[in-house]
Amino acid sequence: MTVIVPLHDDDPALLDRLASARARGDVPLVLDARRPAEQLRAAVAAASRADLDGIGWATLTSGSSGAPRIVLRTHASWAASFAPVAELLGAADAVALPAPASSSLTLFSLAHALDGGPRPLLGDVAAADGFHGTPEGLRRLLERGAAPGLRTALVGGSHLDPSLRARAEEAGIRVTAYYGAAELSFVAVDHGDGLTPFPGVELRVVDGELWVRSPFVAAGYAGADGPLRRDGAWATVGDRAVLESTVGDRGGPGGERLRLLGRADDAILSASATIVPDEVEAALRGMPGVRDAVVFGLPTGRVGALVAALIEPAGSALSLASLREAAAERLAPAHRPRRWYLGALPRTASGKPARAEAVRRVLAGEVRRLEH
């Protein structure tokens, strides 16, 4: 009988325990050791009650928009992407994995290692020639100079700022960014000229919503439902997007590029417009003195929501006047934040900005509002 095997991401023998569980035909569930014990017990209980027939892995979503969910998937849904991922990593021998093993992107790399992929480095990454993690993980690695031999980086989980890509490439690192989700795995890749379908993935946009047809889609959830929906062979997690045609080098068709617009339930409904937080965040990240940003709506009760932004400074002092001036140069009036807050962005264990926690901190008065 197949059973769930709970493991903790701080276990020094984790890779061996994963191998043992898989060899027995059981399903490993790697838990975030930093989470409350009661939450961990509830996660194990939910996974244990699920139908595990054909399931190879149980993974946690990031929790960037709220409580994490448990995603169930077959081993084949990950193994099918091992070869293209190895190509993107440039035949790296050892891959730095700064995100904890409870995150799906690191657990994917551990599963890859068990199938002959690159050696995973969860702690000391000095010997790494490859990287798989979030933009924040790559930024910290570059700032510390902890992996001098790094030559390739596979970056997902959140937006990769062009300046961070440029900084890595100046250090001799070939960077591939990708868009994916715990439920969908790899969806699209960006080598620096926009997102195109990941090998083996088909994309379509229906009523502004991105759907994928792919061998990498998860089987479903254990316990509570989530955003994954299906229509025959197609699946979506509710991300909004457009597919844009490009022009080739000789003036002919150059193919399609995917432009993401965020989750439908993240959209801010103001008095005169629907604002997509991802688009505003991209503009704010390009402003002087801004390291990162999270944008959200503050209900007013009369004119919909006010656009608000929590800004993580890049070290230099930021004033309300300078932020408003820079936003006016980059954003239409309805998209400019009306409330500005300063502070370090809360992040998930893997380094992704935690939008739900950012909103909670603002509403609780735990971050500083710029008023003058």
Tab-separated table of C-alpha atoms in Angstrom:
chain	number	residue	atom	x	y	z
A	1	MET	CA	0.000	0.000	0.000
A	2	THR	CA	1.340	3.421	-0.983
A	3	VAL	CA	1.725	5.818	1.951
A	4	ILE	CA	2.798	9.422	2.486
A	5	VAL	CA	6.276	9.749	4.002
A	6	PRO	CA	6.679	13.106	5.805
A	7	LEU	CA	10.225	14.500	5.706
A	8	HIS	CA	11.682	17.812	6.884
A	9	ASP	CA	13.649	20.136	4.654
A	10	ASP	CA	16.398	20.622	7.264
A	11	ASP	CA	17.252	16.897	7.380
A	12	PRO	CA	20.941	16.475	6.385
A	13	ALA	CA	20.155	13.001	5.017
A	14	LEU	CA	17.151	14.216	3.008
A	15	LEU	CA	18.314	12.996	-0.409
A	16	ASP	CA	18.900	9.472	0.925
A	17	ARG	CA	15.487	9.450	2.614
A	18	LEU	CA	13.831	10.604	-0.602
A	19	ALA	CA	15.564	7.791	-2.480
A	20	SER	CA	14.439	5.224	0.097
A	21	ALA	CA	10.811	6.376	0.007
A	22	ARG	CA	10.744	6.301	-3.790
A	23	ALA	CA	12.368	2.854	-3.874
A	24	ARG	CA	9.556	1.524	-1.638
A	25	GLY	CA	6.940	3.052	-3.906
A	26	ASP	CA	5.857	5.546	-1.258
A	27	VAL	CA	5.176	9.268	-1.727
A	28	PRO	CA	7.552	11.713	0.002
A	29	LEU	CA	6.146	14.992	1.314
A	30	VAL	CA	8.889	17.447	2.283
A	31	LEU	CA	7.712	19.856	4.974
A	32	ASP	CA	8.959	23.332	5.816
A	33	ALA	CA	10.585	22.925	9.240
A	34	ARG	CA	9.960	26.615	9.997
A	35	ARG	CA	6.177	26.270	9.935
A	36	PRO	CA	4.109	25.678	13.107
A	37	ALA	CA	3.935	22.048	14.210
A	38	GLU	CA	0.133	22.011	14.078
A	39	GLN	CA	0.164	23.209	10.477
A	40	LEU	CA	2.624	20.446	9.576
A	41	ARG	CA	0.453	17.799	11.237
A	42	ALA	CA	-2.572	19.048	9.293
A	43	ALA	CA	-0.625	18.868	6.017
A	44	VAL	CA	0.442	15.278	6.654
A	45	ALA	CA	-3.105	14.287	7.614
A	46	ALA	CA	-4.557	15.854	4.455
A	47	ALA	CA	-2.000	14.127	2.231
A	48	SER	CA	-2.526	10.776	3.947
A	49	ARG	CA	-6.274	10.868	3.212
A	50	ALA	CA	-5.738	11.468	-0.526
A	51	ASP	CA	-5.955	8.868	-3.276
A	52	LEU	CA	-2.286	8.082	-3.933
A	53	ASP	CA	-2.766	5.642	-6.793
A	54	GLY	CA	-0.069	6.450	-9.363
A	55	ILE	CA	1.237	9.411	-7.352
A	56	GLY	CA	5.007	9.819	-7.055
A	57	TRP	CA	5.446	13.163	-5.315
A	58	ALA	CA	3.556	15.477	-2.971
A	59	THR	CA	4.717	19.100	-3.061
A	60	LEU	CA	3.765	22.328	-1.324
A	61	THR	CA	2.776	25.487	-3.158
A	62	SER	CA	4.748	28.570	-2.176
A	63	GLY	CA	2.018	30.228	-0.125
A	64	SER	CA	2.843	33.602	-1.718
A	65	SER	CA	-0.870	34.432	-1.990
A	66	GLY	CA	-1.982	32.766	1.239
A	67	ALA	CA	-1.842	29.334	2.851
A	68	PRO	CA	0.140	26.699	0.903
A	69	ARG	CA	-1.623	23.741	-0.722
A	70	ILE	CA	-0.432	20.175	-1.239
A	71	VAL	CA	-0.051	19.269	-4.910
A	72	LEU	CA	0.004	15.619	-5.962
A	73	ARG	CA	1.800	14.566	-9.128
A	74	THR	CA	3.077	11.460	-10.884
A	75	HIS	CA	6.798	10.892	-11.174
A	76	ALA	CA	6.442	10.935	-14.974
A	77	SER	CA	5.049	14.487	-14.869
A	78	TRP	CA	8.443	15.649	-13.633
A	79	ALA	CA	10.667	13.091	-15.372
A	80	ALA	CA	9.340	14.172	-18.771
A	81	SER	CA	11.063	17.549	-18.313
A	82	PHE	CA	14.413	16.322	-16.976
A	83	ALA	CA	16.107	16.272	-20.414
A	84	PRO	CA	15.155	19.829	-21.474
A	85	VAL	CA	16.037	21.151	-18.014
A	86	ALA	CA	19.470	19.495	-18.234
A	87	GLU	CA	19.978	21.240	-21.583
A	88	LEU	CA	18.980	24.609	-20.101
A	89	LEU	CA	21.471	24.047	-17.273
A	90	GLY	CA	24.210	23.411	-19.807
A	91	ALA	CA	25.187	19.979	-18.491
A	92	ALA	CA	26.019	21.458	-15.076
A	93	ASP	CA	27.646	19.013	-12.677
A	94	ALA	CA	26.478	20.563	-9.391
A	95	VAL	CA	23.465	22.838	-8.949
A	96	ALA	CA	23.064	25.368	-6.145
A	97	LEU	CA	19.576	25.134	-4.609
A	98	PRO	CA	19.166	28.036	-2.158
A	99	ALA	CA	15.404	27.590	-1.730
A	100	PRO	CA	14.412	24.996	0.902
A	101	ALA	CA	13.584	21.489	-0.251
A	102	SER	CA	9.952	22.019	0.777
A	103	SER	CA	9.598	24.335	-2.245
A	104	SER	CA	8.540	22.597	-5.435
A	105	LEU	CA	11.378	24.017	-7.554
A	106	THR	CA	14.050	22.586	-5.232
A	107	LEU	CA	12.210	19.289	-4.762
A	108	PHE	CA	12.061	19.008	-8.561
A	109	SER	CA	15.868	19.301	-8.692
A	110	LEU	CA	16.225	16.631	-5.996
A	111	ALA	CA	13.965	14.323	-8.010
A	112	HIS	CA	16.114	15.078	-11.063
A	113	ALA	CA	19.261	14.207	-9.089
A	114	LEU	CA	17.785	10.827	-8.139
A	115	ASP	CA	17.290	10.159	-11.871
A	116	GLY	CA	20.892	10.991	-12.770
A	117	GLY	CA	20.655	14.774	-12.875
A	118	PRO	CA	23.193	17.256	-11.496
A	119	ARG	CA	24.410	16.902	-7.921
A	120	PRO	CA	22.216	19.073	-5.659
A	121	LEU	CA	23.898	21.553	-3.305
A	122	LEU	CA	21.569	22.633	-0.504
A	123	GLY	CA	24.121	24.103	1.882
A	124	ASP	CA	27.680	24.862	0.804
A	125	VAL	CA	27.333	25.960	-2.836
A	126	ALA	CA	30.992	26.843	-3.469
A	127	ALA	CA	31.377	23.994	-5.980
A	128	ALA	CA	28.239	24.888	-7.963
A	129	ASP	CA	28.460	25.492	-11.704
A	130	GLY	CA	24.671	25.649	-12.054
A	131	PHE	CA	21.811	27.338	-10.176
A	132	HIS	CA	18.084	26.680	-9.834
A	133	GLY	CA	16.061	29.052	-7.688
A	134	THR	CA	14.234	32.354	-7.403
A	135	PRO	CA	15.538	35.778	-8.447
A	136	GLU	CA	16.082	36.639	-4.783
A	137	GLY	CA	18.192	33.495	-4.359
A	138	LEU	CA	20.327	34.423	-7.362
A	139	ARG	CA	20.707	38.002	-6.112
A	140	ARG	CA	21.954	36.831	-2.724
A	141	LEU	CA	24.361	34.359	-4.302
A	142	LEU	CA	25.864	37.092	-6.482
A	143	GLU	CA	26.108	39.514	-3.572
A	144	ARG	CA	28.001	36.968	-1.469
A	145	GLY	CA	30.184	35.683	-4.291
A	146	ALA	CA	29.525	32.249	-2.840
A	147	ALA	CA	29.721	30.281	-6.101
A	148	PRO	CA	32.638	31.623	-8.166
A	149	GLY	CA	32.335	28.803	-10.711
A	150	LEU	CA	28.675	29.471	-11.516
A	151	ARG	CA	28.061	29.387	-15.281
A	152	THR	CA	24.339	28.700	-15.806
A	153	ALA	CA	21.225	29.769	-13.907
A	154	LEU	CA	17.629	28.571	-14.207
A	155	VAL	CA	15.475	31.201	-12.509
A	156	GLY	CA	11.771	30.905	-11.689
A	157	GLY	CA	9.228	31.588	-8.999
A	158	SER	CA	8.817	35.325	-9.604
A	159	HIS	CA	9.756	38.175	-11.939
A	160	LEU	CA	13.426	38.369	-12.977
A	161	ASP	CA	14.467	42.006	-13.109
A	162	PRO	CA	16.464	42.866	-16.279
A	163	SER	CA	19.170	44.498	-14.153
A	164	LEU	CA	19.680	41.252	-12.210
A	165	ARG	CA	19.879	39.279	-15.462
A	166	ALA	CA	22.459	41.762	-16.777
A	167	ARG	CA	24.471	41.561	-13.569
A	168	ALA	CA	24.581	37.756	-13.763
A	169	GLU	CA	25.502	37.753	-17.443
A	170	GLU	CA	28.294	40.250	-16.794
A	171	ALA	CA	29.653	37.679	-14.324
A	172	GLY	CA	29.705	35.085	-17.119
A	173	ILE	CA	26.478	33.306	-16.132
A	174	ARG	CA	24.038	32.214	-18.836
A	175	VAL	CA	20.562	32.953	-17.474
A	176	THR	CA	17.298	31.274	-18.418
A	177	ALA	CA	14.174	32.544	-16.701
A	178	TYR	CA	10.955	30.583	-16.739
A	179	TYR	CA	7.314	30.859	-15.814
A	180	GLY	CA	5.630	27.933	-14.135
A	181	ALA	CA	3.463	26.907	-11.223
A	182	ALA	CA	3.550	24.093	-8.680
A	183	GLU	CA	0.475	22.633	-10.414
A	184	LEU	CA	1.707	23.110	-14.006
A	185	SER	CA	5.496	22.772	-13.588
A	186	PHE	CA	7.379	24.399	-16.487
A	187	VAL	CA	5.230	26.452	-18.866
A	188	ALA	CA	7.421	28.986	-20.713
A	189	VAL	CA	11.076	30.034	-20.865
A	190	ASP	CA	12.806	33.360	-21.476
A	191	HIS	CA	16.381	33.517	-22.764
A	192	GLY	CA	16.285	37.315	-22.712
A	193	ASP	CA	13.889	38.021	-25.564
A	194	GLY	CA	10.549	37.113	-23.991
A	195	LEU	CA	8.646	34.037	-22.871
A	196	THR	CA	8.152	31.198	-25.351
A	197	PRO	CA	6.597	27.773	-24.685
A	198	PHE	CA	8.741	25.330	-22.739
A	199	PRO	CA	9.591	22.270	-24.899
A	200	GLY	CA	6.548	19.996	-25.053
A	201	VAL	CA	4.066	22.672	-23.897
A	202	GLU	CA	1.248	24.214	-25.934
A	203	LEU	CA	-0.309	27.546	-24.937
A	204	ARG	CA	-3.608	29.244	-25.656
A	205	VAL	CA	-5.423	32.222	-24.157
A	206	VAL	CA	-9.195	32.007	-23.722
A	207	ASP	CA	-11.063	35.095	-22.512
A	208	GLY	CA	-7.797	36.503	-21.207
A	209	GLU	CA	-6.919	33.345	-19.239
A	210	LEU	CA	-3.843	31.220	-19.967
A	211	TRP	CA	-4.395	27.503	-20.642
A	212	VAL	CA	-1.652	24.920	-21.203
A	213	ARG	CA	-1.535	21.453	-22.729
A	214	SER	CA	1.453	19.690	-21.269
A	215	PRO	CA	2.758	16.341	-19.967
A	216	PHE	CA	3.969	18.142	-16.836
A	217	VAL	CA	0.612	19.026	-15.230
A	218	ALA	CA	-0.028	17.704	-11.704
A	219	ALA	CA	-2.753	15.214	-10.833
A	220	GLY	CA	-4.524	17.490	-8.332
A	221	TYR	CA	-4.573	18.414	-4.659
A	222	ALA	CA	-4.666	16.684	-1.303
A	223	GLY	CA	-7.238	18.264	0.978
A	224	ALA	CA	-8.483	21.721	0.012
A	225	ASP	CA	-9.145	22.598	-3.605
A	226	GLY	CA	-6.974	25.071	-5.457
A	227	PRO	CA	-6.880	27.102	-8.670
A	228	LEU	CA	-6.053	24.171	-10.987
A	229	ARG	CA	-8.879	23.587	-13.476
A	230	ARG	CA	-9.105	21.325	-16.516
A	231	ASP	CA	-10.884	21.284	-19.861
A	232	GLY	CA	-10.028	17.962	-21.452
A	233	ALA	CA	-6.267	17.917	-22.064
A	234	TRP	CA	-5.940	21.615	-21.207
A	235	ALA	CA	-5.301	23.052	-17.747
A	236	THR	CA	-5.136	26.475	-16.084
A	237	VAL	CA	-4.419	27.993	-12.690
A	238	GLY	CA	-6.189	31.229	-13.574
A	239	ASP	CA	-3.254	33.360	-14.698
A	240	ARG	CA	-4.179	36.178	-17.074
A	241	ALA	CA	-2.031	36.580	-20.172
A	242	VAL	CA	-1.794	37.599	-23.804
A	243	LEU	CA	0.047	35.944	-26.684
A	244	GLU	CA	1.762	38.576	-28.806
A	245	SER	CA	3.080	38.050	-32.338
A	246	THR	CA	6.648	39.162	-32.999
A	247	VAL	CA	8.513	40.141	-36.160
A	248	GLY	CA	11.430	38.033	-37.369
A	249	ASP	CA	14.890	39.258	-38.372
A	250	ARG	CA	13.846	39.603	-42.038
A	251	GLY	CA	10.493	41.240	-41.396
A	252	GLY	CA	8.441	38.042	-41.448
A	253	PRO	CA	6.596	36.377	-38.575
A	254	GLY	CA	8.861	35.814	-35.592
A	255	GLY	CA	6.595	33.602	-33.509
A	256	GLU	CA	4.632	34.354	-30.367
A	257	ARG	CA	5.668	35.674	-26.977
A	258	LEU	CA	3.717	35.155	-23.782
A	259	ARG	CA	3.037	38.216	-21.631
A	260	LEU	CA	1.724	37.488	-18.155
A	261	LEU	CA	-0.792	39.758	-16.446
A	262	GLY	CA	-1.054	38.079	-13.042
A	263	ARG	CA	-3.862	36.133	-11.399
A	264	ALA	CA	-7.413	37.257	-12.098
A	265	ASP	CA	-8.150	37.414	-8.364
A	266	ASP	CA	-5.201	39.818	-7.842
A	267	ALA	CA	-6.675	42.465	-10.177
A	268	ILE	CA	-7.471	45.815	-8.532
A	269	LEU	CA	-10.867	47.283	-9.426
A	270	SER	CA	-10.734	51.066	-9.071
A	271	ALA	CA	-13.321	53.664	-10.025
A	272	SER	CA	-12.147	53.964	-13.626
A	273	ALA	CA	-9.970	50.989	-14.492
A	274	THR	CA	-8.918	47.433	-13.795
A	275	ILE	CA	-5.287	47.460	-12.691
A	276	VAL	CA	-3.000	44.449	-13.037
A	277	PRO	CA	-0.519	44.453	-10.105
A	278	ASP	CA	2.201	42.635	-12.068
A	279	GLU	CA	2.338	45.405	-14.662
A	280	VAL	CA	2.578	48.151	-12.036
A	281	GLU	CA	5.206	46.193	-10.089
A	282	ALA	CA	7.346	45.848	-13.229
A	283	ALA	CA	7.290	49.622	-13.690
A	284	LEU	CA	8.105	50.301	-10.038
A	285	ARG	CA	11.086	47.945	-10.066
A	286	GLY	CA	12.617	50.074	-12.810
A	287	MET	CA	12.517	53.243	-10.687
A	288	PRO	CA	15.717	54.581	-9.075
A	289	GLY	CA	16.268	53.340	-5.537
A	290	VAL	CA	13.664	50.528	-5.743
A	291	ARG	CA	14.866	46.991	-5.154
A	292	ASP	CA	11.463	45.272	-5.260
A	293	ALA	CA	7.762	46.076	-4.926
A	294	VAL	CA	4.377	44.518	-4.192
A	295	VAL	CA	1.206	46.221	-5.432
A	296	PHE	CA	-2.291	45.605	-4.088
A	297	GLY	CA	-5.673	47.261	-3.629
A	298	LEU	CA	-6.903	48.980	-0.467
A	299	PRO	CA	-10.733	48.995	-0.326
A	300	THR	CA	-12.299	52.425	0.085
A	301	GLY	CA	-16.008	51.552	0.081
A	302	ARG	CA	-16.870	54.261	-2.473
A	303	VAL	CA	-14.702	54.196	-5.589
A	304	GLY	CA	-13.470	50.642	-5.559
A	305	ALA	CA	-9.919	50.117	-4.357
A	306	LEU	CA	-6.969	52.467	-4.089
A	307	VAL	CA	-3.765	51.245	-5.677
A	308	ALA	CA	-1.129	50.793	-2.954
A	309	ALA	CA	2.531	49.759	-3.098
A	310	LEU	CA	4.947	48.364	-0.556
A	311	ILE	CA	8.432	49.359	-1.710
A	312	GLU	CA	11.652	47.634	-0.670
A	313	PRO	CA	14.399	50.278	-1.031
A	314	ALA	CA	17.697	49.484	-2.715
A	315	GLY	CA	19.666	51.187	0.042
A	316	SER	CA	19.242	54.861	-0.761
A	317	ALA	CA	16.629	57.078	0.873
A	318	LEU	CA	13.315	57.365	-0.964
A	319	SER	CA	10.871	60.241	-0.626
A	320	LEU	CA	7.193	60.354	-1.467
A	321	ALA	CA	7.848	63.122	-3.992
A	322	SER	CA	10.550	61.146	-5.828
A	323	LEU	CA	8.385	58.011	-5.995
A	324	ARG	CA	5.387	59.938	-7.304
A	325	GLU	CA	7.494	61.729	-9.905
A	326	ALA	CA	9.071	58.495	-11.167
A	327	ALA	CA	5.670	56.740	-11.230
A	328	ALA	CA	4.168	59.609	-13.252
A	329	GLU	CA	6.853	59.058	-15.905
A	330	ARG	CA	6.069	55.351	-16.209
A	331	LEU	CA	2.397	54.756	-15.399
A	332	ALA	CA	-0.993	55.998	-16.532
A	333	PRO	CA	-2.822	58.025	-13.869
A	334	ALA	CA	-5.201	55.227	-12.809
A	335	HIS	CA	-2.257	52.835	-12.333
A	336	ARG	CA	-0.147	55.068	-10.096
A	337	PRO	CA	-0.126	54.070	-6.420
A	338	ARG	CA	-2.105	56.404	-4.159
A	339	ARG	CA	-0.649	54.912	-0.964
A	340	TRP	CA	3.077	54.267	-0.592
A	341	TYR	CA	4.725	52.138	2.108
A	342	LEU	CA	8.394	51.405	2.766
A	343	GLY	CA	9.890	48.248	4.224
A	344	ALA	CA	11.495	44.893	3.489
A	345	LEU	CA	9.139	42.690	1.506
A	346	PRO	CA	7.933	39.588	3.318
A	347	ARG	CA	8.998	36.523	1.383
A	348	THR	CA	8.201	32.856	1.247
A	349	ALA	CA	10.856	30.351	2.275
A	350	SER	CA	11.990	30.138	-1.360
A	351	GLY	CA	12.394	33.915	-1.682
A	352	LYS	CA	9.194	34.843	-3.548
A	353	PRO	CA	7.412	38.030	-2.420
A	354	ALA	CA	4.502	37.022	-0.171
A	355	ARG	CA	1.676	39.261	-1.359
A	356	ALA	CA	-0.894	38.183	1.254
A	357	GLU	CA	1.531	38.806	4.125
A	358	ALA	CA	2.507	42.192	2.666
A	359	VAL	CA	-1.137	43.265	2.670
A	360	ARG	CA	-1.590	42.006	6.227
A	361	ARG	CA	1.414	44.004	7.459
A	362	VAL	CA	0.157	47.168	5.794
A	363	LEU	CA	-3.351	46.799	7.240
A	364	ALA	CA	-1.879	46.066	10.674
A	365	GLY	CA	0.276	49.188	10.562
A	366	GLU	CA	3.526	47.206	10.729
A	367	VAL	CA	5.246	49.064	7.871
A	368	ARG	CA	5.889	52.776	7.441
A	369	ARG	CA	3.597	54.805	5.229
A	370	LEU	CA	5.087	57.738	3.331
A	371	GLU	CA	2.874	60.762	3.878
A	372	HIS	CA	5.018	63.803	3.132
